[in-house]
XYZ file of N, CA and C in Angstrom:
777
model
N -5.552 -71.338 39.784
C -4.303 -70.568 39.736
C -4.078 -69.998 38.334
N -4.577 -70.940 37.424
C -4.474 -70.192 35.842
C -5.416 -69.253 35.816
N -6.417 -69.289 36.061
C -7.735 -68.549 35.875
C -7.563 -67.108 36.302
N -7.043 -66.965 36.915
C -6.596 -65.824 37.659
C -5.384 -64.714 36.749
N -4.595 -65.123 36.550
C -3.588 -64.887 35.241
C -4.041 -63.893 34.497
N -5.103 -65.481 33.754
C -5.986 -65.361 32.427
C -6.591 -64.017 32.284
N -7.804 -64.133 33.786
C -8.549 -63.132 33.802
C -7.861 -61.293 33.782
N -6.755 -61.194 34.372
C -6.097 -60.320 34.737
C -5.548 -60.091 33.229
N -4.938 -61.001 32.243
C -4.621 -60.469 31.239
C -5.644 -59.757 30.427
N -6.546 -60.866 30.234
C -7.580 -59.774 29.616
C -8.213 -58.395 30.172
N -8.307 -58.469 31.624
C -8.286 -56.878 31.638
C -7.262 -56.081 31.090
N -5.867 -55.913 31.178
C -4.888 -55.669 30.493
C -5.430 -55.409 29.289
N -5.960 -55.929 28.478
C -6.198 -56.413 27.214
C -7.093 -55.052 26.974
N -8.096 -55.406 27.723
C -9.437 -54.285 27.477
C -8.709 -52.464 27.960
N -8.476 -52.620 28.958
C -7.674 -51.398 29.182
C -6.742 -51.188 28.296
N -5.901 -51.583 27.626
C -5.110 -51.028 26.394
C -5.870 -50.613 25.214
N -7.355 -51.515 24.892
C -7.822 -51.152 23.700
C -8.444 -49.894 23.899
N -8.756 -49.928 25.024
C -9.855 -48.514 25.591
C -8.615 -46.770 25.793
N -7.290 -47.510 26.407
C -6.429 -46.250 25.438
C -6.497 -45.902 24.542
N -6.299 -47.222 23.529
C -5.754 -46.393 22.029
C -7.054 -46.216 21.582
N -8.154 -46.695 21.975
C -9.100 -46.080 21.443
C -9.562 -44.683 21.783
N -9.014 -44.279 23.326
C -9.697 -42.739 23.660
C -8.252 -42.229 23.235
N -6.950 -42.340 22.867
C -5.518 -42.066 22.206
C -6.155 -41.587 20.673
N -6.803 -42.630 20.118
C -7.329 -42.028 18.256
C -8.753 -41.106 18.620
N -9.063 -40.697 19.498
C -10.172 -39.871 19.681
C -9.954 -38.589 19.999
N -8.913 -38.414 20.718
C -8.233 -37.837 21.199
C -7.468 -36.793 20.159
N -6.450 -37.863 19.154
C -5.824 -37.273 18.429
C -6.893 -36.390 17.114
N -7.894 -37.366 16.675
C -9.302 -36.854 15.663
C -9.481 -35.515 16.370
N -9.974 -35.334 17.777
C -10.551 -33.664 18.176
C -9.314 -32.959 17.915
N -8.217 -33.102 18.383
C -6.911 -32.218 17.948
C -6.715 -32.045 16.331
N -7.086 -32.971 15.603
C -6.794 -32.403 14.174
C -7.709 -31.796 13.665
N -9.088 -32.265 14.167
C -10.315 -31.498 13.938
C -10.027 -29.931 14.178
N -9.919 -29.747 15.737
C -9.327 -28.477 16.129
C -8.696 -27.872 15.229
N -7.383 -28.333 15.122
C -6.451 -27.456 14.524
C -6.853 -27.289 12.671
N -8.021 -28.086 12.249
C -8.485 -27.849 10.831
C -9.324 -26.624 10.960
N -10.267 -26.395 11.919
C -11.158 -25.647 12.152
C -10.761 -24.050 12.492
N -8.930 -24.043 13.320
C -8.319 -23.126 13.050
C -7.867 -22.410 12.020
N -7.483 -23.775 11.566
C -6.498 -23.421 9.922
C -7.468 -22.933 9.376
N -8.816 -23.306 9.040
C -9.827 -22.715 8.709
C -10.390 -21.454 8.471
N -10.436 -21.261 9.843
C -10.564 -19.724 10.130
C -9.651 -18.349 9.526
N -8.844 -19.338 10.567
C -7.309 -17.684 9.961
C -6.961 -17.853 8.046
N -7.584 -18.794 7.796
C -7.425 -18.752 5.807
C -8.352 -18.046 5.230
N -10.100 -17.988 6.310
C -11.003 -17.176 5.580
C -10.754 -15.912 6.052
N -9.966 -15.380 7.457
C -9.501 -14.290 7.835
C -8.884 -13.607 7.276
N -7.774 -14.562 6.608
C -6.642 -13.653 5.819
C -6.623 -13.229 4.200
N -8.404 -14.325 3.779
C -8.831 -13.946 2.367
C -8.965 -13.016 2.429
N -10.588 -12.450 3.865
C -10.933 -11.618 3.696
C -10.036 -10.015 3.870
N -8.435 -10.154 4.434
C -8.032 -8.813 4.762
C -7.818 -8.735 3.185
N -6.859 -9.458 2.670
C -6.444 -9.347 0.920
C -8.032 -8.820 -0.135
N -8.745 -9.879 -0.020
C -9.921 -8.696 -0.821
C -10.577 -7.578 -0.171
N -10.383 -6.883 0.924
C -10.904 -5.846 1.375
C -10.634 -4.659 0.445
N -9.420 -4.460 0.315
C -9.339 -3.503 -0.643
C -9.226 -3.557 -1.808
N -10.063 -4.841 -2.762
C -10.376 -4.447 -4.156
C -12.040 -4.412 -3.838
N -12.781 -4.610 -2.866
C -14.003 -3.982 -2.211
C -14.126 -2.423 -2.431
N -13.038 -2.334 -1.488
C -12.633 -0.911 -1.036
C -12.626 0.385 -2.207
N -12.164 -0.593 -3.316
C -11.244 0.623 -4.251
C -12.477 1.233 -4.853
N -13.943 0.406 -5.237
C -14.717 1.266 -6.211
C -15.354 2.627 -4.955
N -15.538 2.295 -3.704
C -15.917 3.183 -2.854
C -15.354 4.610 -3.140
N -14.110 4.623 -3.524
C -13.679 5.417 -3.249
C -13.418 6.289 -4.280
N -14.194 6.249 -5.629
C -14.540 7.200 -6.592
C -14.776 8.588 -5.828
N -15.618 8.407 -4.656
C -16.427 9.927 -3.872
C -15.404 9.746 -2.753
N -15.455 11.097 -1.901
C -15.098 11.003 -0.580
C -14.087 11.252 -0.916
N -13.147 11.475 0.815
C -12.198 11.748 1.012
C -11.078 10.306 1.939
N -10.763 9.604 0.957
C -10.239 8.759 2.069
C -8.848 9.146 2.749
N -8.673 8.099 3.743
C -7.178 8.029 4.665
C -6.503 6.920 4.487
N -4.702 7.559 4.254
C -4.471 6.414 4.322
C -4.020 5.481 5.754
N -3.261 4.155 5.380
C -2.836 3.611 6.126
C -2.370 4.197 7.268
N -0.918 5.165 6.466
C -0.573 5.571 7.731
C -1.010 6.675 8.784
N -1.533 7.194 8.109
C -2.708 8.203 8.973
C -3.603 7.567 10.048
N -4.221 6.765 9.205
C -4.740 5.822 10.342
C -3.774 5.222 11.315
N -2.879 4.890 11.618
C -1.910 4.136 11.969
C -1.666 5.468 13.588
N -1.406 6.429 12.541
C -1.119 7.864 13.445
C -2.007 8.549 14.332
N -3.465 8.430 13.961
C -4.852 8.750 14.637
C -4.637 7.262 15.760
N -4.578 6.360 15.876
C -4.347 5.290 16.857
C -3.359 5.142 17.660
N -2.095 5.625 17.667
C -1.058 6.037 18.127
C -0.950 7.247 18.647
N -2.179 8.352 18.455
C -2.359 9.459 19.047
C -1.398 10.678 18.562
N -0.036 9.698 17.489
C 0.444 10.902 16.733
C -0.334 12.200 16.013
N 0.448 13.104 15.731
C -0.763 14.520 15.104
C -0.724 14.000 13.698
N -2.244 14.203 13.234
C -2.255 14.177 12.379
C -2.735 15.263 11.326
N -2.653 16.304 10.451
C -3.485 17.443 9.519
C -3.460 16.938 8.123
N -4.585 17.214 7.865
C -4.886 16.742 6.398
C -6.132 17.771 6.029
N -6.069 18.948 4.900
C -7.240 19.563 4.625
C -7.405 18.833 3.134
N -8.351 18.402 2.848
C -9.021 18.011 1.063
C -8.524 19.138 0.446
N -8.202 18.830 -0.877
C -8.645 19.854 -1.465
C -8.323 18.927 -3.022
N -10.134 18.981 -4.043
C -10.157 18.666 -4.972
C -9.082 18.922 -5.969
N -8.811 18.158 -7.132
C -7.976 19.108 -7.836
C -7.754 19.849 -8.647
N -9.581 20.407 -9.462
C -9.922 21.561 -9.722
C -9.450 22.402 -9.046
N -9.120 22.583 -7.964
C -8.983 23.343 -6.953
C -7.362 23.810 -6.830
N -6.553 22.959 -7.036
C -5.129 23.050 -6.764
C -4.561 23.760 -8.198
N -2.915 24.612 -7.863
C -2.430 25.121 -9.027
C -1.995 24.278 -9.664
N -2.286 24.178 -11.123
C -2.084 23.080 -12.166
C -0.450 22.625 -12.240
N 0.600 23.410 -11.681
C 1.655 23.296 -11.385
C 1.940 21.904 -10.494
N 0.812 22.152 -9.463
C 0.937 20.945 -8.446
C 1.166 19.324 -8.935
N -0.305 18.950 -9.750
C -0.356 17.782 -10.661
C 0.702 17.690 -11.328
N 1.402 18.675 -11.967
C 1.865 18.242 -13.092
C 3.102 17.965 -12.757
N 3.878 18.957 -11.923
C 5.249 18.623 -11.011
C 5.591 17.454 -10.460
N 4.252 16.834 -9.974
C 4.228 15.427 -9.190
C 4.420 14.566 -9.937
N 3.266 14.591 -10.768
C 3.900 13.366 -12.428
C 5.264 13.811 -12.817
N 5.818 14.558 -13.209
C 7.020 14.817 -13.603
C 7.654 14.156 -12.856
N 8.018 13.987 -11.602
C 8.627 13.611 -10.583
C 8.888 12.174 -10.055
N 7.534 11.682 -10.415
C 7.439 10.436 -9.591
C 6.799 9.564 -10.918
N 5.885 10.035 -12.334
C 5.392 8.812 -12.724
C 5.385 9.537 -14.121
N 6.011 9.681 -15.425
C 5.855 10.265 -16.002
C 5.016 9.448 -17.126
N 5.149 8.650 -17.120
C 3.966 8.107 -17.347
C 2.774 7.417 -16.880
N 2.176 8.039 -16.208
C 1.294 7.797 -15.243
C -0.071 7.797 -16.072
N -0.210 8.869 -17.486
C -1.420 8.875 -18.040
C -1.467 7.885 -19.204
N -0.265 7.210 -19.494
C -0.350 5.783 -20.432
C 0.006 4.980 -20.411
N 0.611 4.516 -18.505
C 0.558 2.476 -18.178
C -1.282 2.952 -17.473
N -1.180 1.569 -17.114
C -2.309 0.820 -16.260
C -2.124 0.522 -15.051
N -1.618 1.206 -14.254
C -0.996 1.156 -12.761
C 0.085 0.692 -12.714
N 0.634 -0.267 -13.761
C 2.379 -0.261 -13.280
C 3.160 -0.021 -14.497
N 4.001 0.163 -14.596
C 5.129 0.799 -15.340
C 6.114 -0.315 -15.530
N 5.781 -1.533 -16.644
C 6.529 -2.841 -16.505
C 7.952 -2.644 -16.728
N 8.470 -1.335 -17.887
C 9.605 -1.348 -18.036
C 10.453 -0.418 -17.043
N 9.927 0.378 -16.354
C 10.745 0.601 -15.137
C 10.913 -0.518 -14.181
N 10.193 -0.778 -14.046
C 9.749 -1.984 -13.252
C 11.005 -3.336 -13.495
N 11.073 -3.561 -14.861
C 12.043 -4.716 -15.360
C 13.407 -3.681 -14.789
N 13.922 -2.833 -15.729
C 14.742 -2.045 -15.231
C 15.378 -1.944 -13.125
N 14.426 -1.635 -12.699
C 15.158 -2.144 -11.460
C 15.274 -3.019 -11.478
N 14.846 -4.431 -11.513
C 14.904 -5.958 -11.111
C 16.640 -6.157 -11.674
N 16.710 -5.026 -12.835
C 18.007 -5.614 -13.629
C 18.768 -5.059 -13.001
N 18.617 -4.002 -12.532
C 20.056 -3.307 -11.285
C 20.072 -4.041 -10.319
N 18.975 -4.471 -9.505
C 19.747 -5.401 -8.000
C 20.310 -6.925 -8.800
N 19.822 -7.373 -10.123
C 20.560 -7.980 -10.347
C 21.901 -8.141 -10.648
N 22.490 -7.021 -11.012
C 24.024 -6.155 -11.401
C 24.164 -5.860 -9.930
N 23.584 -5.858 -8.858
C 24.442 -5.214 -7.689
C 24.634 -3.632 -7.830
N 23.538 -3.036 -8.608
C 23.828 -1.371 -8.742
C 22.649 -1.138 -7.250
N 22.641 -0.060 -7.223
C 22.049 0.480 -6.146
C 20.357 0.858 -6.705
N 19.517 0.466 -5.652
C 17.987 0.040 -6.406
C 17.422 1.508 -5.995
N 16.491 2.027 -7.390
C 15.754 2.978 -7.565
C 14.567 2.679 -7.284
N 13.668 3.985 -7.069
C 12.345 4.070 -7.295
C 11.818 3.136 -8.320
N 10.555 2.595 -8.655
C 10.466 2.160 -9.964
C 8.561 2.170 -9.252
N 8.076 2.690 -8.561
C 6.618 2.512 -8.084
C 5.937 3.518 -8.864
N 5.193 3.176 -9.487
C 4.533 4.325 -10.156
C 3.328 5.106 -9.054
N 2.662 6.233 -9.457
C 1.710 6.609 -8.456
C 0.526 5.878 -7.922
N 0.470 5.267 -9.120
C -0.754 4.355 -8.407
C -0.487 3.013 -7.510
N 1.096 2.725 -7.787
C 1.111 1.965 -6.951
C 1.592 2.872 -5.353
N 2.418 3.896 -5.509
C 1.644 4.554 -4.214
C 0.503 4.359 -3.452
N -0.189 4.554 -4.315
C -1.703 5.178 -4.072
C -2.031 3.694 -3.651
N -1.624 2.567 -3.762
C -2.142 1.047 -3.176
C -1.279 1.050 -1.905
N -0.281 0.914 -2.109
C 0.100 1.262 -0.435
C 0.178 2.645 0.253
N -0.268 3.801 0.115
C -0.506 4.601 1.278
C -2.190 4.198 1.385
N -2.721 3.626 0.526
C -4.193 3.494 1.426
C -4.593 2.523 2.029
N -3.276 0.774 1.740
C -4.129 -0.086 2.104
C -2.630 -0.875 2.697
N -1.628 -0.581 2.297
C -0.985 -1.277 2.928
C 0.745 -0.900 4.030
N 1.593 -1.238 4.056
C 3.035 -0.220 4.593
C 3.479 -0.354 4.498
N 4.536 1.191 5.097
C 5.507 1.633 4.673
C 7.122 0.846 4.509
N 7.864 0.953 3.722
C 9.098 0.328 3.360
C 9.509 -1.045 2.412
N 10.644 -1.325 2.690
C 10.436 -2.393 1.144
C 10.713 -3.424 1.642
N 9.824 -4.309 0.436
C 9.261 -5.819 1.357
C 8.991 -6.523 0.028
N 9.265 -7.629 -0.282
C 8.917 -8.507 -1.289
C 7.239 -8.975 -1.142
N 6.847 -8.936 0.000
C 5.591 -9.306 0.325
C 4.496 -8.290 -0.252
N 5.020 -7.451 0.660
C 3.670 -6.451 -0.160
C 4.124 -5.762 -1.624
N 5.362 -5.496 -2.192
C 4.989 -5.390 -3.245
C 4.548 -6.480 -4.475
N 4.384 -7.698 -3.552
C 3.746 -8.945 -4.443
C 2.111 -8.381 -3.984
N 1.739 -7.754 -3.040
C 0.411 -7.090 -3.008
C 0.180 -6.193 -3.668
N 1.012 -5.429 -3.936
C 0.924 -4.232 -4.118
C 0.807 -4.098 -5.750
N 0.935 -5.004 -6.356
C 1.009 -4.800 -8.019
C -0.243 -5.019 -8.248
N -1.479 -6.416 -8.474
C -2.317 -6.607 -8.475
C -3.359 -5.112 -7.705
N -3.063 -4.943 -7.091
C -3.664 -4.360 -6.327
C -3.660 -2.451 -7.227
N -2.664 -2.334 -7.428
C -1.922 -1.452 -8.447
C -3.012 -1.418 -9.908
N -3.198 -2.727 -10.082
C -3.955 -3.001 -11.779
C -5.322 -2.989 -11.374
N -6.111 -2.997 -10.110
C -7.576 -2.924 -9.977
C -7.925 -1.242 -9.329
N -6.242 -0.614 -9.417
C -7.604 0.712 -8.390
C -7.079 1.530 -9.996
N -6.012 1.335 -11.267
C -6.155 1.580 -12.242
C -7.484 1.298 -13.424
N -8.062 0.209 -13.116
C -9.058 -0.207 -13.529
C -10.243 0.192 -13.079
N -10.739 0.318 -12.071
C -11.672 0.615 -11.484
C -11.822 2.228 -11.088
N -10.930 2.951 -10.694
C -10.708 4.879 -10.490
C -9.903 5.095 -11.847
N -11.038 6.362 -12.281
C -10.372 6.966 -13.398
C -8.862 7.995 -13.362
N -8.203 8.033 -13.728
C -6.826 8.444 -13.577
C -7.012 10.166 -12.627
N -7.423 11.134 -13.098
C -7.651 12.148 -12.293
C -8.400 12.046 -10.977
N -9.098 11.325 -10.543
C -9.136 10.609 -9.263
C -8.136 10.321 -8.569
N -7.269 8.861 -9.087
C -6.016 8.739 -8.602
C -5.521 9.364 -8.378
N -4.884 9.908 -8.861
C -3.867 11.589 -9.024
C -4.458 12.433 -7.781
N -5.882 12.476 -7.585
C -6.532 13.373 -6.581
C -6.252 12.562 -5.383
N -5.940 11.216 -4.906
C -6.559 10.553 -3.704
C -4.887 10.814 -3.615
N -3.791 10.507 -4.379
C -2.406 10.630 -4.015
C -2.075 12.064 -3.464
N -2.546 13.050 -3.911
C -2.278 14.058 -3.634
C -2.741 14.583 -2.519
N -3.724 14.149 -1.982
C -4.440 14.378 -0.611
C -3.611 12.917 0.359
N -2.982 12.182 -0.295
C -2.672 11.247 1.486
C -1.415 11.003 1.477
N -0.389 11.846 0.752
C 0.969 12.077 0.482
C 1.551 12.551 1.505
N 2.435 11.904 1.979
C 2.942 12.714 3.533
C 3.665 13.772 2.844
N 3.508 15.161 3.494
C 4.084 16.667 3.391
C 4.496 17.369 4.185
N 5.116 16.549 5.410
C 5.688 17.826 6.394
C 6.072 16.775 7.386
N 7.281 17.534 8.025
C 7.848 16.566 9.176
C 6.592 15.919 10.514
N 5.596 16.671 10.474
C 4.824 16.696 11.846
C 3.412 16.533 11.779
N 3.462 14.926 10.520
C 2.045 14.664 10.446
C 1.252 15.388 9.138
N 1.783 16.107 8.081
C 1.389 17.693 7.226
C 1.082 16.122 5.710
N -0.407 15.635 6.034
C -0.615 15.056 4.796
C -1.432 15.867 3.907
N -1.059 15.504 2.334
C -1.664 16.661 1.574
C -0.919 17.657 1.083
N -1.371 17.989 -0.592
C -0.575 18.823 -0.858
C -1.299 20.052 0.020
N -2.529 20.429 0.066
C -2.988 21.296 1.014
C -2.513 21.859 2.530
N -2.306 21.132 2.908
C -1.671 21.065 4.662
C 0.010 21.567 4.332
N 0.182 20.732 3.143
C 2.103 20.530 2.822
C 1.983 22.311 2.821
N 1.271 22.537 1.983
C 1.448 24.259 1.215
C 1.696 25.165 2.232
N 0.574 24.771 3.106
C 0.125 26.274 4.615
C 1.740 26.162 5.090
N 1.698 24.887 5.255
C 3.088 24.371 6.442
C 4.325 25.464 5.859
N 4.463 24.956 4.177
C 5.632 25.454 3.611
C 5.686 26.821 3.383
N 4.610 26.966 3.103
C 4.482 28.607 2.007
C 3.583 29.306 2.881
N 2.723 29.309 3.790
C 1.814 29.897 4.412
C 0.284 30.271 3.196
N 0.566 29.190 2.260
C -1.090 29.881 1.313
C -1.438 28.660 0.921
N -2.071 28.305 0.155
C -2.836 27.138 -0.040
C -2.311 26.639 -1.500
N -3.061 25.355 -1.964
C -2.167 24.139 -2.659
C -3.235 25.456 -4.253
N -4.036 25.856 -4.267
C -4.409 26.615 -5.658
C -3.465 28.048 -6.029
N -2.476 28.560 -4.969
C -1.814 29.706 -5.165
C -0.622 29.118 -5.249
N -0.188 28.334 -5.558
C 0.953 27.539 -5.412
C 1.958 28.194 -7.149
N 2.967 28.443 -6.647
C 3.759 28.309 -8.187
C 4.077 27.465 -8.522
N 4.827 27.395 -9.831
C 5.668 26.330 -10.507
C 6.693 25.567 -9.721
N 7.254 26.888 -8.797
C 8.663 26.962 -8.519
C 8.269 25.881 -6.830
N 7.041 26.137 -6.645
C 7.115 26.140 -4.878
C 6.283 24.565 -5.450
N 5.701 24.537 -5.860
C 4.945 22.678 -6.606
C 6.309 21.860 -6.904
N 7.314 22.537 -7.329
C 8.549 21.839 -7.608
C 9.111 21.536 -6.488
N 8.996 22.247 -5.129
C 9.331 22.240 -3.838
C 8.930 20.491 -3.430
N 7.534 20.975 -3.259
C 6.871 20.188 -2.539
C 7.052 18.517 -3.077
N 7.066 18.507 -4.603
C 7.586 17.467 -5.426
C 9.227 16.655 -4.695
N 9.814 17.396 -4.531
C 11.407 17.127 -4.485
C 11.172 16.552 -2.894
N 10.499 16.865 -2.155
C 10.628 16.264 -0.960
C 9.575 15.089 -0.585
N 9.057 14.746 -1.244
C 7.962 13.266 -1.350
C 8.662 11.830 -0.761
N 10.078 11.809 -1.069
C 10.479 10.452 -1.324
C 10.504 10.568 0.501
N 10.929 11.889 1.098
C 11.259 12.024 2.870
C 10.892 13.044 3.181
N 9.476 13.450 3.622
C 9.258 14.769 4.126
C 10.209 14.959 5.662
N 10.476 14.356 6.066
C 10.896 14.208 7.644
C 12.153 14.074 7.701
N 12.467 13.975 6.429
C 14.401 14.428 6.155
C 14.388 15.878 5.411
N 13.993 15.935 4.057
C 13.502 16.781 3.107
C 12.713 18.135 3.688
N 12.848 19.278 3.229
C 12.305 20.126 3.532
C 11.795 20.999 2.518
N 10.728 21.235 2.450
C 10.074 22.486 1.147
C 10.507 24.242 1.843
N 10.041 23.672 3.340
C 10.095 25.100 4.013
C 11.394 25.996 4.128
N 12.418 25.228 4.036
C 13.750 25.242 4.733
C 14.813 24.696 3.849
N 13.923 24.866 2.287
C 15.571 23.691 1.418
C 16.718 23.708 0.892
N 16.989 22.822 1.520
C 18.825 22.786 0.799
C 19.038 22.805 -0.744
N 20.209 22.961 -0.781
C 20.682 23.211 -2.459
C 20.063 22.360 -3.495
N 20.089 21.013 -2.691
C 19.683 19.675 -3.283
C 18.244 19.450 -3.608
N 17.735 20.404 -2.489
C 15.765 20.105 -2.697
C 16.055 21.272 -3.723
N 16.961 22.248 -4.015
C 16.278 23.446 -4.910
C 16.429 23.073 -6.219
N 17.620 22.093 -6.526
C 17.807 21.632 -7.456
C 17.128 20.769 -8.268
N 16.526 19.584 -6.871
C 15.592 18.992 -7.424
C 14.321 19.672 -8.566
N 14.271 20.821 -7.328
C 12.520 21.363 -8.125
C 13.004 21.827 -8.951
N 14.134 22.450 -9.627
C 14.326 22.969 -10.881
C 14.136 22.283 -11.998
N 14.865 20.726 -11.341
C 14.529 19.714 -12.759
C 12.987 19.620 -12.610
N 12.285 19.378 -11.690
C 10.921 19.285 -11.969
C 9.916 20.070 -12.732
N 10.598 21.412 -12.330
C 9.729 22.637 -13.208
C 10.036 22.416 -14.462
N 10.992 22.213 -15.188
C 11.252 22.284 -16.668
C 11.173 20.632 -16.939
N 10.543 19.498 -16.202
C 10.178 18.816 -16.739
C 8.652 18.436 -16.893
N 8.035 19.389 -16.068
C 6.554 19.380 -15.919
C 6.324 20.293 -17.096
N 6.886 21.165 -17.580
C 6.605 21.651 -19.418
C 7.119 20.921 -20.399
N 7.349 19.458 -20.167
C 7.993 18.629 -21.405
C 6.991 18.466 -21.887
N 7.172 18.524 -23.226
C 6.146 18.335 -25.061
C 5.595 16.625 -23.843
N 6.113 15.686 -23.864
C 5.575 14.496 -23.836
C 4.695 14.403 -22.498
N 4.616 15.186 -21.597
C 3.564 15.631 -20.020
C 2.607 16.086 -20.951
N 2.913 17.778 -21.876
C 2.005 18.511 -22.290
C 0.958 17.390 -22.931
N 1.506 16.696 -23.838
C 0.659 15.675 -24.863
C 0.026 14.914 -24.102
N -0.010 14.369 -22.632
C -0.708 13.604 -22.047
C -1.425 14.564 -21.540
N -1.339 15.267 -20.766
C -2.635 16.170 -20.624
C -3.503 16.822 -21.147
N -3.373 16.878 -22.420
C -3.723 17.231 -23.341
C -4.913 16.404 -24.097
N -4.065 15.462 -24.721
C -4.565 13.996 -25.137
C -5.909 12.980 -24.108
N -5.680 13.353 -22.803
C -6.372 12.810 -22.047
C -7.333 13.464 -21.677
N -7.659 15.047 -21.324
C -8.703 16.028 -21.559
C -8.952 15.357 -20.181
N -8.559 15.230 -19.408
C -9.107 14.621 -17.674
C -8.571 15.293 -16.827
N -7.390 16.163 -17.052
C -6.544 17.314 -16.073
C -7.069 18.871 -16.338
């Protein structure tokens, strides 16, 4: 009558150890698993982050696209974009754009620390936050990353900012911005495409006056109009034209012998 008990407990016995033993075997393949995941998506997400300091020496030659173009060719939105070197374009064009957007563009290193400090100090005051991206950091997010403001990517976007400065010589830059610059409500990237759209002639017949155009509407082609502009776009390009002949533009182009 004991024996019986006995025997029955120890099965009990063996069947519990044989749980927790297939219970810790169990749990080992699940952490294994989920290491082997974690794994993965960490060498996944190295490799998207260094793709484009890969990317950036490629692109000395050629004509690249950016992000959102690509984005737009996949979405089946229209997209026009004609090249055009910038030997090729009226010297008005370059120089309006720097005026506009980076005026010192030919003596930081892709970022512009004291504009840069300067905003941080207005959203700290609660003033209303400016531009402070210089072109090349453009030029890091229209080719590699998107559109709007995000603490994330412009924590990408700086680094990223200091290797395509380092690695592409400045009239390059200047050339790859100017070709993947959105210019027209309906897909019009390029100062080339922007020009036909606006002016009906191309980005080398371009004036002072109409480069000042195309300048003033960068920040919103799809609000902004070159073709069609209000008081405000005309005004804009006025300051642009008489700041694209400032002594301190002239001296960088000058000084730099690369424009």
């Amino acid at each position: 009558m004991i024996l019986v008990p006995l025997f029955y407990l120890k099965f009990l016995s063996r069947i519990r150890r044989l749980r927790c033993r297939n219970f810790k075997q169990a749990a080992l393949a699940r952490k294994s698993l989920i290491l082997r995941i974690a794994r993965t998506l960490a060498l996944i997400l190295l490799a998207v982050l260094l793709l484009p300091y890969l990317l950036t020496p490629l692109y000395r030659t050629g004509h690249p696209t950016s992000a959102l173009m690509a984005w737009r060719y996949i979405t089946g939105a229209p997209v026009s974009r004609q090249w055009i070197d910038l030997a090729g374009m009226a010297t008005a064009m370059p120089r309006s754009v720097v005026a506009s957007e980076d005026a010192k563009f030919c003596t930081h290193r892709g970022v512009d620390w004291d504009a840069l400090r300067e905003v941080i100090d207005d959203a700290e005051d609660g003033e209303p936050s400016r531009g402070g991206s210089t072109i090349t950091q453009q030029v890091a997010k229209n080719l590699f990353l998107w559109p709007g403001r995000s603490v994330v990517r412009k924590a990408l976007e700086l680094p990223l900012a200091l290797w395509i400065d380092f690695v592409l010589p400045k009239p390059r830059i200047l050339e790859i911005y100017l070709n993947i610059a959105e210019l027209g409500p309906g897909g019009q990237f390029g100062v080339q495409t922007g020009s036909l759209y606006a002016f009906g002639h191309g980005a080398s017949m371009l004036t002072p006056r109409e480069a000042g155009l195309l300048a003033a509407i960068l920040p919103n082609p799809r609000l902004r109009s070159a073709r069609n502009p209000g008081p405000g776009i005309r005004r804009l390009a006025g300051i642009y034209v008489v700041r694209a002949q400032a002594a301190e533009l002239q001296r960088c182009w000058s000084e730099n012998r690369v424009f």
